[in-house]
XYZ file of C-alpha atoms in Angstrom:
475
model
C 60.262 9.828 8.836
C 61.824 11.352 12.236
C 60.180 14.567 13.453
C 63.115 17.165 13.143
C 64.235 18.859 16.010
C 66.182 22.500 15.930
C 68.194 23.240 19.166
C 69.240 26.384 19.855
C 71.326 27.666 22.749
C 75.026 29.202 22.849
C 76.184 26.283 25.867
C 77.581 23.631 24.076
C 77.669 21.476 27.067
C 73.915 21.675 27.178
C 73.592 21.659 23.141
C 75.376 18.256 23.162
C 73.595 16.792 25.942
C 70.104 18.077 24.860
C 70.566 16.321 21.304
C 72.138 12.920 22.426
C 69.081 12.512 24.617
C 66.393 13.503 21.508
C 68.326 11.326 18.818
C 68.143 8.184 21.230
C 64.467 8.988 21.555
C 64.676 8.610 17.767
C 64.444 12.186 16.605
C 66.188 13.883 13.701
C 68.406 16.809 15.598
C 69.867 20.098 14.475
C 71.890 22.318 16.835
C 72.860 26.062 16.168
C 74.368 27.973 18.548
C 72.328 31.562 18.061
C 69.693 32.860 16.526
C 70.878 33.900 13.141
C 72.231 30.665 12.343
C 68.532 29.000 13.155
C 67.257 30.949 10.937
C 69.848 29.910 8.182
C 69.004 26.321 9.112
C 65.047 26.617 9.142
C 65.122 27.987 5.944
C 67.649 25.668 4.639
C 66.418 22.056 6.079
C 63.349 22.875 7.551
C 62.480 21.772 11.318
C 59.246 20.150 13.489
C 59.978 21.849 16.806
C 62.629 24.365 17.728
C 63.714 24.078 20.978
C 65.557 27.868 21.823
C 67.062 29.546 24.782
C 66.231 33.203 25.444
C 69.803 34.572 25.969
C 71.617 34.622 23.483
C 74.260 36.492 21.064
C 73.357 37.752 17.619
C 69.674 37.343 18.061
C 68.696 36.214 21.309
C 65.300 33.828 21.405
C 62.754 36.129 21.668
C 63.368 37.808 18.227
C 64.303 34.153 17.064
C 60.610 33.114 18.064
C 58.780 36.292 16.658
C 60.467 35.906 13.202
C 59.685 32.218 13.207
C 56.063 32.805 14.367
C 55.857 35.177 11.106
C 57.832 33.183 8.606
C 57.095 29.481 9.921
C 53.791 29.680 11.704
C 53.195 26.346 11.856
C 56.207 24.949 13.606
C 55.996 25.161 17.362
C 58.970 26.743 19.554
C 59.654 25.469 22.336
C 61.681 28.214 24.858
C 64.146 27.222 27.610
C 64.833 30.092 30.386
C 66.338 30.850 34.029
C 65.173 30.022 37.182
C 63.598 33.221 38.131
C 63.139 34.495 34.896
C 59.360 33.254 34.340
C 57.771 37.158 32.955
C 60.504 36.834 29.921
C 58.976 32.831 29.547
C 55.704 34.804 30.071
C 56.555 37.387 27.215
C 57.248 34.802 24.983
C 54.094 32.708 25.394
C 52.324 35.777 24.204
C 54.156 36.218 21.962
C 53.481 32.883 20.245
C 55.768 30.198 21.821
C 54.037 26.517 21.914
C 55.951 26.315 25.880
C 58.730 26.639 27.931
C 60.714 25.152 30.142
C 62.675 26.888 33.075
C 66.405 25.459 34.179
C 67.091 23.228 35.393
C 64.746 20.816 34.072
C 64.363 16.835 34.014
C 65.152 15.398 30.787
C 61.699 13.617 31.050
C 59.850 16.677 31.136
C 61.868 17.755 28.053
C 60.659 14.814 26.031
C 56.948 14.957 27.134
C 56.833 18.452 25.559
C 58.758 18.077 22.841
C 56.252 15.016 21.977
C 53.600 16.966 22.246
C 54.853 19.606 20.040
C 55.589 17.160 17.650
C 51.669 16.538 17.792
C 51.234 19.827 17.363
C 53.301 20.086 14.424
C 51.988 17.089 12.172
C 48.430 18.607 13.294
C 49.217 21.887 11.998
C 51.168 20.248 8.676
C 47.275 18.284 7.894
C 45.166 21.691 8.452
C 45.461 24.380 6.841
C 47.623 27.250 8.105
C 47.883 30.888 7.021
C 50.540 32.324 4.544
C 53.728 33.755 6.392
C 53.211 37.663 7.108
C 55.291 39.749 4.960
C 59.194 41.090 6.716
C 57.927 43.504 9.376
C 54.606 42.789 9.961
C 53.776 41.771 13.371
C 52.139 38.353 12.217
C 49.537 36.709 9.826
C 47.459 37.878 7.374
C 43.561 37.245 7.114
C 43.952 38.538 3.869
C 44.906 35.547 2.540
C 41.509 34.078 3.034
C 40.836 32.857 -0.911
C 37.714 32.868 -2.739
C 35.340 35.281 -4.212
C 32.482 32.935 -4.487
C 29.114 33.600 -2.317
C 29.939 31.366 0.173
C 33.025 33.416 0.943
C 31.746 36.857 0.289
C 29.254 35.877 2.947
C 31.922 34.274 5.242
C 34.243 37.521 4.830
C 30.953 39.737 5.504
C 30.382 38.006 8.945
C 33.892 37.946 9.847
C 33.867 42.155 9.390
C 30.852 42.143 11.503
C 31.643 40.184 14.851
C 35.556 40.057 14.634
C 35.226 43.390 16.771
C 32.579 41.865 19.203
C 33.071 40.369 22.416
C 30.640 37.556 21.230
C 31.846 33.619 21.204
C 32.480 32.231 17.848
C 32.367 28.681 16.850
C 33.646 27.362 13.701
C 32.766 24.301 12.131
C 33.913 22.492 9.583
C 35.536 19.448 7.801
C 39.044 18.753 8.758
C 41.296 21.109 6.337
C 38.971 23.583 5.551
C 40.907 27.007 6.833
C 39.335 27.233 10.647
C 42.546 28.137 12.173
C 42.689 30.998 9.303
C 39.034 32.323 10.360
C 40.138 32.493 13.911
C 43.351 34.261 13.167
C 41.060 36.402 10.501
C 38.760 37.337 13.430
C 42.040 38.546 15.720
C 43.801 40.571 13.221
C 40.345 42.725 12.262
C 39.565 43.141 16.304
C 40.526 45.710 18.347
C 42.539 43.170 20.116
C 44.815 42.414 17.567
C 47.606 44.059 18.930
C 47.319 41.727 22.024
C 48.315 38.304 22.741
C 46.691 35.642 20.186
C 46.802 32.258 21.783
C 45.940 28.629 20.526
C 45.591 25.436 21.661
C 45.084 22.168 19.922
C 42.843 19.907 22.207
C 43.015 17.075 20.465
C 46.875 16.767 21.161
C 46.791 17.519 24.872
C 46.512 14.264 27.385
C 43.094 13.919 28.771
C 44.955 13.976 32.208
C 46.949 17.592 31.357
C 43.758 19.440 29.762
C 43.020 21.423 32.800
C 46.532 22.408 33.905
C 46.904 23.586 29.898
C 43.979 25.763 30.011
C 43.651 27.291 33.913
C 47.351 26.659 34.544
C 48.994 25.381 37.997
C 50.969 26.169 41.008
C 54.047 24.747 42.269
C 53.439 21.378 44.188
C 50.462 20.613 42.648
C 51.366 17.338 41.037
C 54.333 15.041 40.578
C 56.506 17.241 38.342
C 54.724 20.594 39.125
C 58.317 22.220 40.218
C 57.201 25.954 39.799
C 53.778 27.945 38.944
C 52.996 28.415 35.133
C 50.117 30.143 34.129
C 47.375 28.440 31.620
C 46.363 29.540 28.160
C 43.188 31.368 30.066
C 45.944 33.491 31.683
C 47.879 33.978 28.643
C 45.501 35.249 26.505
C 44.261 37.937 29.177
C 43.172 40.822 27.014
C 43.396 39.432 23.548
C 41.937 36.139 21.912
C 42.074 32.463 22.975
C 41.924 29.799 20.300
C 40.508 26.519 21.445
C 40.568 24.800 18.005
C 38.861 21.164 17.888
C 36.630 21.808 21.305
C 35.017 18.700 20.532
C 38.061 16.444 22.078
C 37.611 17.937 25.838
C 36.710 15.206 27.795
C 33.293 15.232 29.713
C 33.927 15.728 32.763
C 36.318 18.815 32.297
C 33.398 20.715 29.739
C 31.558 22.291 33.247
C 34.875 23.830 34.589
C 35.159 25.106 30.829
C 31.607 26.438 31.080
C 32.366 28.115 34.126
C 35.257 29.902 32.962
C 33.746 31.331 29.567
C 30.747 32.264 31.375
C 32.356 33.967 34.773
C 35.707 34.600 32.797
C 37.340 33.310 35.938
C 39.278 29.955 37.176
C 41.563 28.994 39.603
C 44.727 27.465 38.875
C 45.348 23.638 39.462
C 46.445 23.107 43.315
C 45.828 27.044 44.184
C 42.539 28.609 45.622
C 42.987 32.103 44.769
C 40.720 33.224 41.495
C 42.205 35.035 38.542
C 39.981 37.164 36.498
C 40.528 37.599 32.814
C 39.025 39.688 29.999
C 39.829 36.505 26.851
C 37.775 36.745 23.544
C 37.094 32.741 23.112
C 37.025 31.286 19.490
C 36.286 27.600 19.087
C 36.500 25.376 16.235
C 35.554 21.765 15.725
C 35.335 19.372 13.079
C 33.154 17.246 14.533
C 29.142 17.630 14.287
C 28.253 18.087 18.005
C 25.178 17.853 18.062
C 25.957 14.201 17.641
C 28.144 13.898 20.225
C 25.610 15.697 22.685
C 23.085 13.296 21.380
C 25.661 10.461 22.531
C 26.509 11.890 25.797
C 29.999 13.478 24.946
C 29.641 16.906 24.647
C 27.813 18.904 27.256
C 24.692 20.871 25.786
C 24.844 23.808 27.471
C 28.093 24.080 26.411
C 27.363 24.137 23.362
C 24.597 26.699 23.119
C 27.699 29.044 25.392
C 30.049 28.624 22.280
C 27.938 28.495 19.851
C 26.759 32.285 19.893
C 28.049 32.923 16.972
C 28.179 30.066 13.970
C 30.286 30.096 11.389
C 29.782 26.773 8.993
C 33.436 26.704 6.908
C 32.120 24.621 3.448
C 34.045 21.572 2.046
C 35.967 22.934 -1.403
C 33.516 20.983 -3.057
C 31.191 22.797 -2.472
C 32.890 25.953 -3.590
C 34.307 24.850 -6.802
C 34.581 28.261 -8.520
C 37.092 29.316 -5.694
C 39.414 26.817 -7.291
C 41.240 28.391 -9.756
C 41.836 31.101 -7.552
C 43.261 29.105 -5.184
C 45.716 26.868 -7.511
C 46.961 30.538 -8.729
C 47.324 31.309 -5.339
C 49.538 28.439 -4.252
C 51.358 28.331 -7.886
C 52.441 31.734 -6.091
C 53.581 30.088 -3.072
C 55.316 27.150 -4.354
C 57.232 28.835 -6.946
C 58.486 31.109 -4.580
C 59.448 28.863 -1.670
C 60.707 25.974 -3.952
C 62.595 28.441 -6.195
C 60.505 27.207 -9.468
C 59.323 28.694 -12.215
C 55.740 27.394 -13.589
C 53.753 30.577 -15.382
C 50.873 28.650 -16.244
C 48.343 25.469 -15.129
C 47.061 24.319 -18.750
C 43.357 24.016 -19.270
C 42.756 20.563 -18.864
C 44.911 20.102 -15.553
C 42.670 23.120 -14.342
C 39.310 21.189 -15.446
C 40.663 18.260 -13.624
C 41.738 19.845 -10.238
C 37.865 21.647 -10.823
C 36.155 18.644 -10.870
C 37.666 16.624 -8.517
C 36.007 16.084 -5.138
C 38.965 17.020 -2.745
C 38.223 14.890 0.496
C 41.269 16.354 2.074
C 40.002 19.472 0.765
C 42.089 22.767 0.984
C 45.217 21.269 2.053
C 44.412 18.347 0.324
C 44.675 20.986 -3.063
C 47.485 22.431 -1.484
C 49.784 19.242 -1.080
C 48.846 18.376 -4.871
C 49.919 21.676 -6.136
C 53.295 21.515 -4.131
C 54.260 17.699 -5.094
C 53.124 19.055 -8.611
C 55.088 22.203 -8.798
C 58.231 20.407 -7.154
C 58.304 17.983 -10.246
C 57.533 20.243 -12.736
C 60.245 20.213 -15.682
C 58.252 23.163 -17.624
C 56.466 26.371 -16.772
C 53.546 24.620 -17.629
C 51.726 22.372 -15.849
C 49.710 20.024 -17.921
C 46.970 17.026 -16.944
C 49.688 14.414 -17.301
C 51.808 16.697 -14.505
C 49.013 15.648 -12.060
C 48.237 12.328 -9.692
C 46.550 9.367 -11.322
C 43.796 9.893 -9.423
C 43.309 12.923 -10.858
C 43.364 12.342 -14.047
C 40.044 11.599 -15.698
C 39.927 7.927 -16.630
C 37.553 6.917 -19.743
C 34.219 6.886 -19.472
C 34.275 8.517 -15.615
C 34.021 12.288 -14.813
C 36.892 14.411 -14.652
C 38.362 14.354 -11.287
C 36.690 11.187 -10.481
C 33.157 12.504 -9.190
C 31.032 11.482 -6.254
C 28.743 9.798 -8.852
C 29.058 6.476 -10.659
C 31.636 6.390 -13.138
C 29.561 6.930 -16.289
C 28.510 10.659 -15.836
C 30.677 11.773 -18.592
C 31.275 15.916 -19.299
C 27.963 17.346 -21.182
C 28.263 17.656 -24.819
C 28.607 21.303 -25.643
C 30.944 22.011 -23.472
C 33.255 25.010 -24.562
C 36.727 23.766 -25.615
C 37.846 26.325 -28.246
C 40.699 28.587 -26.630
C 39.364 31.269 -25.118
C 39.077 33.004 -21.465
C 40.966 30.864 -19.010
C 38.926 31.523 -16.036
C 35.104 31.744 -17.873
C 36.611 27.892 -19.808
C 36.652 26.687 -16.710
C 33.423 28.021 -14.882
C 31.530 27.111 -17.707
C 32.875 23.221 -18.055
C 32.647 23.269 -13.959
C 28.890 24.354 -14.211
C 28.009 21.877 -16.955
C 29.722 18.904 -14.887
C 27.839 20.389 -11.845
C 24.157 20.249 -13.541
C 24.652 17.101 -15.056
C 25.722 15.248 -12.316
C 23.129 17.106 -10.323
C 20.195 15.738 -12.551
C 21.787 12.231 -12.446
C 21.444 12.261 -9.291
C 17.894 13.381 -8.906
C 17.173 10.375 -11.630
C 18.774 7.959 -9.543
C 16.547 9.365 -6.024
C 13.512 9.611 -8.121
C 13.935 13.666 -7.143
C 14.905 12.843 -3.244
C 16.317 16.255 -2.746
C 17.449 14.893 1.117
C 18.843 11.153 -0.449
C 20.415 13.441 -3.567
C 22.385 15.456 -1.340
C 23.415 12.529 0.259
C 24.487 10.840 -2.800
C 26.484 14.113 -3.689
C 28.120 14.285 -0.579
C 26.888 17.853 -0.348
C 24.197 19.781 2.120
C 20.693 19.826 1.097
C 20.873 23.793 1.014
C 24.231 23.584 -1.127
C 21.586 21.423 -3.698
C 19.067 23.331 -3.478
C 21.024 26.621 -3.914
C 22.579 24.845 -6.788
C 18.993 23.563 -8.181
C 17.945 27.104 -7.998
C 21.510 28.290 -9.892
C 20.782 25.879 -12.408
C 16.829 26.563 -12.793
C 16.061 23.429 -11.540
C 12.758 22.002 -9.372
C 12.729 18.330 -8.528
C 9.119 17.844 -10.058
C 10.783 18.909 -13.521
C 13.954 16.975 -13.918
């Protein structure tokens, strides 16, 4: 499917020649002449990448990009301004824009960023990405950080305690697992929250264009370098920068990086003068680095400069009882945005969406729930509603576990109506011990190789084993 592509600008001249030139590059184009009536078509078809001038009638692109930062967080916005108006470009980089373009600019330029927006865009559609703020607020919420289980009592109780520190945080995690949201989390509870919150994707930046992104350039610098533009360093002067999956910087551009965190000064690309900036640095990665240090890819000291303060995100299978909080959460969501009307998840779709082992995890749950929801022909969703590979087969576990095909649920299990929420804890624990002692059987009590067969840490097991009342010697 085409990425979609929302133009915005009151010239119809330039409207007209902007989207011949994108659909021959084979993309999907919109065009709207203000602000108002992007709106009506973002929430009407949906869109990629908006592409917006700042001067406009109605609602000129600034407000355009600050409600669409709100509402639509995760589609970049692309703005287009005047030679010679760079500080309103400027403004709007702060205030969330993905980049911008000044007139007049080569059509080959145009494409490279949109292109990389589109990156952007399909990166941000596979991780997971905040709820839209409510009307009026000034941008996400880290309230919508779900879960009540330890591991994210304890994750909310360090985020409280360093979001208002200076200190380097590194996040690390599988791939869907809500870094972004800790970042932004960390940002909204700081005292810089009412300052510029900027992000970059590394993975979707060129190896050859990483250090222009981040320290900026000046005009002449390189084929195509027609004016200055500052880098995301620059940007984020005096609130937070965002370098989510840190692990993609290539080698040799990790000592410049070092140098900037720990001097919090750079020079632009082609200039010699030194810009100082006061930037609160978040990374996230969902790759284990000390692996890549170990093969040569990832500079240790580095690492030990980012990694002041670790924050390990879990997999959701390893924080099943947050589950049912987050399907109600996204039944929420979906019946709002799709218009529907589902009141209830039945029992048995809940066990099943428990004890499944979510590789894709949170977003993975999330794309279920909305392909679920869509479909839906009664406020109640029941275990046929669900994916066939959801749906426990005979003689496997419900969910299809990380464990051969024969663990089957306990017998005892509570199914008499009762308690939604304690049903489903209860059959979730039972599963959980079961396969847990299987597992131990099979490893002749390896607690290392059983963690491995789970697909779990060993100090998930072993907080488990001691949940349970379990000790390898006694299984």
């Amino acid at each position: 499917m085409a990425d979609r592509v929302l133009i915005v600008d009151d010239e119809q001249n330039l409207r007209k020649v902007l989207a011949a030139t994108l659909q021959r590059e084979g993309y999907e184009v919109t065009v709207c002449s203000d602000g108002v009536e992007a709106m009506e078509a973002i929430e009407r078809d949906g869109a990629d990448v908006i592409v917006t001038d700042l001067v406009m009638p109605k609602m000129d692109g600034l407000s355009l990009l600050r409600r669409v930062v709100s509402a639509h967080p995760d589609v970049p916005v692309i703005v287009i301004t005047a030679h010679g108006r760079i500080d309103k470009a400027v403004e709007a980089m702060k205030a969330g824009a993905f980049d911008f373009l000044a007139k007049p600019f080569e059509n080959r330029d145009l494409k490279e960023l949109i292109a990389k927006a589109a990156r952007q865009s399909d990166y941000n559609q596979r991780n997971v990405v905040p709820e839209p703020a409510a009307e009026g607020s000034r941008s996400r919420r880290y309230t919508e950080i779900v879960g009540k289980g330890q591991r994210m009592q304890e994750l909310q109780a360090v985020i409280a305690k360093v979001a208002d520190a200076p200190s380097t945080v590194l996040i690390q995690g599988e791939s869907g697992t809500g870094k972004e949201l800790v970042a932004t989390a960390l940002h909204e509870q700081s005292w810089r929250k009412d300052k510029a919150f900027i992000k970059i994707n590394c993975a979707a930046i060129p190896r050859e264009l990483v250090e222009a992104e981040l320290f900026g350039y000046e005009r002449g610098a390189f084929t195509g370098a027609v004016q200055s533009k500052p880098g995301r360093f620059e940007l984020a002067d005096g609130g937070t920068l965002f370098l989510d999956e840190i692990g993609e910087i290539p080698i040799e551009m990790q000592v410049k990086l070092l140098r900037a965190i720990q001097e919090s000064e750079f020079e632009r690309v082609g200039g010699i003068k030194t810009t100082k900036v006061d930037v609160r640095l978040i990374a996230a990665t969902s790759r284990d680095l000390s692996k890549e240090i170990a093969g040569g890819r990832f500079r240790e000291d580095l690492y030990y400069r980012l990694n002041v303060v670790p924050i390990f995100l879990p997999a959701l299978r390893e924080r099943r009882e947050d589950i049912a909080l987050l399907v109600e959460h996204f039944r929420q969501k979906y019946n709002a945005r799709l218009k529907k009307n589902v009141e209830q998840i039945e029992d048995e779709a809940l066990a099943a969406l428990a004890a499944y082992s979510w590789p894709g995890n949170i977003r993975e749950l999330e794309n279920v729930l909305e392909r679920t929801i869509l479909f839906a022909e009664t406020p109640k969703i029941r275990l046929a509603d669900l994916p066939a590979s959801l749906r426990p087969k005979e003689g496997a576990a419900p969910g299809g576990g990380d464990l051969p095909s024969q663990a089957t649920p306990p017998a005892g299990v509570q199914a008499a109506p009762g308690p939604l929420k304690e049903i489903v804890r209860e059959q979730v624990q039972a599963i959980e011990r079961d396969l847990i002692v299987r597992g131990l059987e099979v490893t002749g009590n390896n607690v290392t190789r059983t963690a491995k067969l789970l697909k779990i840490s060993r100090k998930s097991l072993q907080t488990k084993m001691k949940e349970f009342g379990l000790r390898g010697d006694e299984v």
